Amino acid sequence: MSQLHFALLESRGLIRIDGEDATHFLQNLVTCDIEKVDADNAGFGALLTPQGKILFDFIILRTDDGYLLDTPGETLADFAKRLTFYRLRAKVEIEALGSNVGVIASWGGAVPSPLPGHHASDPRLPELGDRHLGDLEDTRSALLEAGGLQETPAAYATHRIALGVPESLSDYGYSEVFPHDADMDQLNGVSFSKGCYVGQEVVSRVQHRSTARKRMIAVSADTALPEAGTEIEADGKAIGTLGSSSQANGAHVGIALVRLDKAQAARDKGAAFHCGDVAVSLDLPSWAGFSWPADPNDT
């Protein structure tokens, strides 16, 4: 039997949204299909700027009365304030919750049932594991009693990075990238079949015209990678920027936002890639539905 690991994600916080208009309110505002979020299925989405860039992102779970949004604690108050700005006359209550409740991630083994609070498989990628939202001590105790091994947030980050899944504020900043840049379209974060939401026209245009040039992809090296924000170069020209990195299974791995067309042009010429002084390899995540451009001139 595989060992269950879990970590308290201290950098995450919760926003509660309830009221009779909660579903309609969110459905017309964010990128994911809220109507598919139920007691068993979480969602992943973002609130965009009108220009289509990611302003805030979140994982969302259904509760008896409404929803819980799992989002970076650093921007929790700003996100709640922005949601309130959009509320207008909708019958919705929005509240940033305190530190006694929060987010636990588990991975690597079966989750015991029942558990206190709310939990669901991570909607981005099943291999990431599960998310548990609610009273931190109650959930922690239940996971320990079930034989779970408590890890550090850094251990969970290593797990995520090894899978090539980008995360906001670690791999990109808010208001800097479009959903396709952050692979949200690949990680169940964008619905292309529901109605309009803020920034929807830009996202739909990129999707239907297949014009996404930048993508978050996997980086690996034989030695430790430099700090986040270091440029990735080929032939002395910048083609991307490194995000988070770690050491997993004896390998140095990271995630980077890369111009696929420029990277492919360099690959065609046999050019080496470097991140600072470190030689690196670039690879598409195993779950990616996109590919290297067949001809850089076609992108």
Coordinates of N, CA, C and O in Angstrom, one line a residue, residues 114-228:
P114 N -14.9 8.6 6.6 CA -15.1 10.1 6.3 C -14.0 10.9 6.9 O -13.3 10.5 7.8
L115 N -13.9 12.2 6.4 CA -13.0 13.1 7.0 C -13.8 14.4 7.3 O -14.8 14.7 6.7
P116 N -13.3 15.1 8.3 CA -14.0 16.4 8.7 C -13.8 17.4 7.6 O -12.8 17.3 6.8
G117 N -14.6 18.4 7.4 CA -14.5 19.4 6.5 C -14.9 19.0 5.1 O -15.7 18.1 4.9
H118 N -14.3 19.6 4.1 CA -14.6 19.4 2.7 C -13.4 18.9 1.9 O -12.3 19.5 2.1
H119 N -13.5 17.9 1.1 CA -12.3 17.4 0.4 C -12.7 16.9 -1.0 O -13.9 16.5 -1.2
A120 N -11.8 16.9 -1.9 CA -12.0 16.4 -3.3 C -10.7 16.3 -3.9 O -9.7 16.8 -3.5
S121 N -10.7 15.5 -5.0 CA -9.5 15.3 -5.8 C -9.1 16.6 -6.4 O -9.9 17.4 -6.8
D122 N -7.8 16.9 -6.5 CA -7.3 18.1 -7.1 C -7.8 18.2 -8.5 O -7.5 17.3 -9.3
P123 N -8.5 19.2 -8.9 CA -9.1 19.3 -10.2 C -8.1 19.5 -11.4 O -8.5 19.3 -12.5
R124 N -6.9 19.9 -11.0 CA -6.0 20.2 -12.1 C -5.4 19.0 -12.7 O -5.2 18.8 -13.9
L125 N -5.0 18.0 -11.8 CA -4.4 16.8 -12.3 C -4.5 15.7 -11.1 O -4.2 16.0 -10.0
P126 N -5.1 14.6 -11.5 CA -5.3 13.6 -10.4 C -4.0 13.2 -9.6 O -4.1 12.9 -8.4
E127 N -2.9 13.2 -10.3 CA -1.6 12.8 -9.7 C -1.2 13.8 -8.5 O -0.4 13.4 -7.7
L128 N -1.8 15.0 -8.6 CA -1.5 15.9 -7.5 C -2.0 15.5 -6.2 O -1.5 15.8 -5.1
G129 N -3.1 14.7 -6.2 CA -3.7 14.2 -4.9 C -5.0 14.8 -4.6 O -5.8 15.1 -5.5
D130 N -5.2 15.2 -3.3 CA -6.5 15.7 -2.9 C -6.3 17.0 -2.1 O -5.2 17.3 -1.5
R131 N -7.4 17.8 -2.1 CA -7.4 19.0 -1.3 C -8.4 18.9 -0.2 O -9.5 18.3 -0.4
H132 N -8.1 19.4 1.0 CA -8.9 19.3 2.2 C -9.1 20.7 2.7 O -8.1 21.3 3.1
L133 N -10.3 21.2 2.8 CA -10.6 22.5 3.2 C -11.4 22.5 4.5 O -12.4 21.8 4.6
G134 N -11.0 23.2 5.5 CA -11.8 23.3 6.8 C -10.9 23.5 8.0 O -9.8 24.1 7.8
D135 N -11.3 23.0 9.1 CA -10.6 23.1 10.3 C -9.2 22.4 10.2 O -9.2 21.1 10.0
L136 N -8.1 23.1 10.3 CA -6.8 22.5 10.1 C -6.5 21.4 11.1 O -6.0 20.3 10.7
E137 N -6.7 21.6 12.3 CA -6.3 20.7 13.4 C -7.2 19.4 13.3 O -6.7 18.3 13.4
D138 N -8.5 19.6 13.0 CA -9.4 18.4 12.9 C -8.9 17.5 11.7 O -8.9 16.3 11.9
T139 N -8.7 18.1 10.6 CA -8.3 17.4 9.4 C -6.9 16.7 9.6 O -6.7 15.6 9.3
R140 N -6.0 17.5 10.2 CA -4.6 17.0 10.4 C -4.7 15.7 11.4 O -4.1 14.7 11.1
S141 N -5.5 15.8 12.4 CA -5.6 14.7 13.3 C -6.2 13.5 12.7 O -5.7 12.3 12.9
A142 N -7.2 13.7 11.8 CA -7.8 12.5 11.1 C -6.8 11.9 10.2 O -6.8 10.6 10.1
L143 N -6.0 12.7 9.5 CA -5.1 12.1 8.5 C -3.9 11.4 9.3 O -3.5 10.3 8.8
L144 N -3.5 11.9 10.4 CA -2.5 11.2 11.2 C -3.0 9.9 11.7 O -2.3 8.9 11.7
E145 N -4.3 9.9 12.2 CA -4.9 8.7 12.7 C -5.0 7.6 11.7 O -5.0 6.4 12.0
A146 N -5.1 8.0 10.4 CA -5.2 7.1 9.3 C -3.9 6.6 8.8 O -3.8 5.9 7.8
G147 N -2.8 7.0 9.4 CA -1.5 6.6 9.0 C -0.8 7.6 8.1 O 0.3 7.2 7.5
G148 N -1.4 8.7 7.9 CA -0.7 9.7 7.0 C 0.5 10.3 7.6 O 0.7 10.4 8.8
L149 N 1.5 10.6 6.7 CA 2.8 11.1 7.1 C 2.8 12.6 6.9 O 2.7 13.0 5.7
Q150 N 2.9 13.5 7.9 CA 2.9 14.9 7.7 C 4.2 15.4 7.1 O 5.3 15.1 7.6
E151 N 4.1 16.2 6.1 CA 5.3 16.7 5.4 C 5.3 18.2 5.5 O 4.3 18.8 6.0
T152 N 6.3 18.9 5.0 CA 6.4 20.3 5.0 C 5.7 20.8 3.7 O 5.6 20.1 2.7
P153 N 5.3 22.1 3.7 CA 4.8 22.7 2.4 C 5.8 22.6 1.3 O 5.5 22.4 0.1
A154 N 7.1 22.6 1.6 CA 8.2 22.5 0.6 C 8.1 21.1 -0.1 O 8.4 21.0 -1.3
A155 N 7.8 20.1 0.7 CA 7.7 18.7 0.1 C 6.5 18.6 -0.8 O 6.6 18.0 -1.9
Y156 N 5.4 19.3 -0.5 CA 4.3 19.3 -1.5 C 4.7 20.1 -2.7 O 4.4 19.7 -3.9
A157 N 5.4 21.2 -2.6 CA 5.9 22.0 -3.7 C 6.7 21.1 -4.6 O 6.6 21.2 -5.9
T158 N 7.6 20.3 -4.0 CA 8.5 19.4 -4.8 C 7.6 18.4 -5.6 O 7.9 18.2 -6.8
H159 N 6.6 17.9 -5.0 CA 5.7 17.0 -5.6 C 5.0 17.6 -6.8 O 4.9 17.1 -7.9
R160 N 4.5 18.9 -6.6 CA 3.9 19.6 -7.7 C 4.8 19.9 -8.8 O 4.5 19.7 -10.0
I161 N 6.0 20.4 -8.5 CA 7.0 20.8 -9.5 C 7.4 19.6 -10.3 O 7.6 19.7 -11.6
A162 N 7.6 18.4 -9.7 CA 8.0 17.2 -10.4 C 7.0 16.8 -11.4 O 7.3 16.2 -12.4
L163 N 5.7 17.1 -11.2 CA 4.6 16.8 -12.1 C 4.5 17.9 -13.2 O 3.7 17.8 -14.1
G164 N 5.2 19.0 -13.1 CA 5.2 20.1 -14.1 C 4.0 21.0 -14.0 O 3.6 21.6 -15.0
V165 N 3.3 21.0 -12.8 CA 2.1 21.8 -12.7 C 2.5 23.2 -12.2 O 2.9 23.3 -11.0
P166 N 2.2 24.3 -12.9 CA 2.6 25.6 -12.5 C 1.6 26.1 -11.4 O 0.5 25.6 -11.3
E167 N 2.1 27.1 -10.6 CA 1.2 27.6 -9.6 C 1.5 29.1 -9.5 O 2.6 29.6 -9.6
S168 N 0.4 29.9 -9.3 CA 0.5 31.3 -9.2 C 1.4 31.8 -8.1 O 1.4 31.1 -7.0
L169 N 2.0 32.9 -8.3 CA 2.9 33.6 -7.3 C 4.2 32.8 -7.1 O 5.1 33.3 -6.5
S170 N 4.3 31.5 -7.6 CA 5.5 30.8 -7.5 C 6.1 30.7 -8.9 O 7.3 30.8 -9.1
D171 N 5.3 30.6 -9.9 CA 5.7 30.4 -11.3 C 5.4 31.6 -12.2 O 5.9 31.8 -13.3
Y172 N 4.4 32.4 -11.7 CA 4.1 33.6 -12.5 C 3.3 34.6 -11.5 O 2.8 34.2 -10.5
G173 N 3.4 35.9 -11.9 CA 2.7 36.9 -11.1 C 1.3 37.1 -11.6 O 1.0 36.9 -12.8
Y174 N 0.4 37.6 -10.8 CA -0.9 38.0 -11.2 C -0.8 39.2 -12.1 O 0.1 40.1 -12.0
S175 N -1.8 39.3 -13.1 CA -1.9 40.4 -14.1 C -0.7 40.4 -15.1 O -0.5 41.3 -15.8
E176 N 0.1 39.2 -15.1 CA 1.2 39.2 -16.0 C 1.0 38.2 -17.2 O 1.6 38.4 -18.2
V177 N 0.1 37.2 -17.0 CA 0.0 36.1 -18.0 C -1.4 35.8 -18.3 O -2.3 36.1 -17.5
F178 N -1.7 35.2 -19.4 CA -3.0 34.8 -19.9 C -3.2 33.3 -19.4 O -2.2 32.6 -19.1
P179 N -4.4 32.8 -19.3 CA -4.6 31.5 -18.9 C -3.9 30.4 -19.7 O -3.4 29.4 -19.2
H180 N -3.8 30.6 -21.0 CA -3.1 29.7 -21.9 C -1.6 29.7 -21.5 O -0.9 28.6 -21.5
D181 N -1.0 30.8 -21.2 CA 0.4 30.9 -20.8 C 0.7 30.0 -19.6 O 1.7 29.3 -19.5
A182 N -0.3 30.0 -18.6 CA -0.2 29.2 -17.4 C -0.7 27.8 -17.5 O -0.9 27.1 -16.5
D183 N -1.0 27.4 -18.7 CA -1.6 26.0 -19.0 C -2.9 25.8 -18.3 O -3.3 24.6 -18.1
M184 N -3.7 26.8 -18.0 CA -5.0 26.6 -17.3 C -5.9 25.8 -18.3 O -6.8 25.1 -17.8
D185 N -5.8 26.0 -19.6 CA -6.6 25.3 -20.5 C -6.4 23.8 -20.5 O -7.2 23.0 -20.8
Q186 N -5.1 23.5 -20.1 CA -4.7 22.1 -20.1 C -5.1 21.4 -18.7 O -5.1 20.2 -18.6
L187 N -5.3 22.2 -17.7 CA -5.4 21.7 -16.3 C -6.9 22.0 -15.8 O -7.1 22.2 -14.6
N188 N -7.8 21.9 -16.8 CA -9.2 22.0 -16.4 C -9.6 23.3 -15.8 O -10.6 23.4 -15.0
G189 N -8.9 24.4 -16.1 CA -9.2 25.7 -15.5 C -10.0 26.6 -16.3 O -10.3 27.7 -15.8
V190 N -10.3 26.3 -17.5 CA -11.1 27.1 -18.4 C -12.2 26.4 -19.1 O -11.9 25.3 -19.7
S191 N -13.4 26.9 -19.1 CA -14.5 26.3 -19.9 C -14.7 27.0 -21.2 O -14.7 28.3 -21.1
F192 N -14.7 26.3 -22.3 CA -14.9 26.9 -23.6 C -16.3 26.7 -24.1 O -16.7 27.0 -25.2
S193 N -17.2 26.2 -23.2 CA -18.6 25.9 -23.6 C -19.6 26.6 -22.8 O -20.8 26.7 -23.2
K194 N -19.2 27.3 -21.7 CA -20.2 28.0 -20.9 C -20.3 29.4 -21.5 O -19.6 29.8 -22.4
G195 N -21.2 30.2 -20.9 CA -21.4 31.6 -21.4 C -20.2 32.5 -21.0 O -19.1 32.1 -20.6
C196 N -20.5 33.8 -21.2 CA -19.5 34.9 -21.0 C -19.1 35.0 -19.6 O -19.8 34.8 -18.6
Y197 N -17.8 35.5 -19.4 CA -17.3 35.8 -18.1 C -16.2 36.9 -18.4 O -15.9 37.2 -19.5
V198 N -15.7 37.5 -17.4 CA -14.7 38.6 -17.5 C -13.5 38.1 -18.3 O -12.9 37.1 -17.9
G199 N -13.1 38.8 -19.4 CA -12.0 38.4 -20.1 C -12.2 37.3 -21.1 O -11.2 36.8 -21.8
Q200 N -13.4 36.8 -21.2 CA -13.7 35.6 -22.0 C -13.4 35.8 -23.5 O -12.9 34.8 -24.2
E201 N -13.6 36.9 -24.1 CA -13.4 37.1 -25.5 C -11.9 36.9 -25.9 O -11.6 36.2 -26.9
V202 N -11.0 37.4 -25.1 CA -9.6 37.2 -25.3 C -9.2 35.7 -25.3 O -8.5 35.2 -26.1
V203 N -9.6 35.1 -24.2 CA -9.3 33.7 -24.0 C -9.9 32.8 -25.1 O -9.2 31.9 -25.6
S204 N -11.1 33.0 -25.5 CA -11.7 32.3 -26.6 C -11.0 32.5 -27.9 O -10.8 31.6 -28.7
R205 N -10.5 33.7 -28.2 CA -9.8 34.0 -29.4 C -8.5 33.3 -29.5 O -8.2 32.7 -30.5
V206 N -7.8 33.2 -28.4 CA -6.5 32.5 -28.3 C -6.8 31.0 -28.6 O -6.0 30.3 -29.3
Q207 N -7.8 30.5 -28.0 CA -8.2 29.1 -28.1 C -8.5 28.7 -29.6 O -8.0 27.7 -30.1
H208 N -9.4 29.5 -30.2 CA -9.9 29.1 -31.5 C -8.9 29.4 -32.6 O -9.0 28.8 -33.7
R209 N -8.0 30.4 -32.3 CA -7.0 30.7 -33.4 C -5.7 29.9 -33.1 O -4.8 30.1 -33.9
S210 N -5.6 29.2 -32.0 CA -4.4 28.4 -31.7 C -3.2 29.3 -31.7 O -2.2 29.0 -32.3
T211 N -3.3 30.5 -31.0 CA -2.2 31.5 -31.0 C -1.4 31.5 -29.8 O -0.7 32.5 -29.5
A212 N -1.6 30.5 -28.9 CA -0.8 30.5 -27.6 C 0.7 30.2 -28.0 O 1.0 29.1 -28.4
R213 N 1.6 31.1 -27.8 CA 3.0 30.9 -28.1 C 3.8 30.6 -26.8 O 4.7 29.8 -26.8
K214 N 3.4 31.2 -25.7 CA 4.1 31.0 -24.4 C 3.4 29.8 -23.7 O 2.2 29.7 -23.7
R215 N 4.2 29.0 -23.0 CA 3.6 27.9 -22.2 C 4.5 27.6 -21.0 O 5.7 27.9 -21.1
M216 N 3.9 27.2 -19.9 CA 4.7 26.7 -18.8 C 5.1 25.2 -19.1 O 4.3 24.4 -19.4
I217 N 6.4 25.0 -19.1 CA 6.9 23.7 -19.4 C 7.9 23.2 -18.4 O 8.3 24.0 -17.5
A218 N 8.4 22.0 -18.5 CA 9.3 21.4 -17.5 C 10.8 21.7 -17.8 O 11.2 21.7 -19.0
V219 N 11.6 22.0 -16.8 CA 13.0 22.3 -16.9 C 13.7 21.3 -16.0 O 13.3 21.0 -14.9
S220 N 14.9 20.8 -16.5 CA 15.7 19.9 -15.7 C 17.1 20.2 -15.9 O 17.5 20.7 -16.9
A221 N 17.9 19.8 -14.9 CA 19.4 20.1 -14.9 C 20.1 19.1 -14.1 O 19.6 18.5 -13.2
D222 N 21.4 19.0 -14.3 CA 22.3 18.2 -13.5 C 22.7 18.8 -12.1 O 23.2 18.1 -11.2
T223 N 22.6 20.1 -12.1 CA 22.9 20.8 -10.8 C 21.7 21.7 -10.4 O 20.8 21.9 -11.2
A224 N 21.8 22.3 -9.3 CA 20.7 23.2 -8.8 C 20.4 24.3 -9.7 O 21.3 25.0 -10.3
L225 N 19.2 24.6 -9.9 CA 18.7 25.7 -10.7 C 18.8 27.0 -10.0 O 18.7 27.0 -8.8
P226 N 19.0 28.1 -10.7 CA 19.1 29.4 -10.0 C 17.7 29.9 -9.5 O 16.7 29.1 -9.6
E227 N 17.7 31.0 -9.0 CA 16.5 31.6 -8.4 C 15.4 31.9 -9.5 O 15.7 32.1 -10.6
A228 N 14.1 31.9 -9.0 CA 13.0 32.2 -9.9 C 13.2 33.6 -10.5 O 13.7 34.5 -9.9

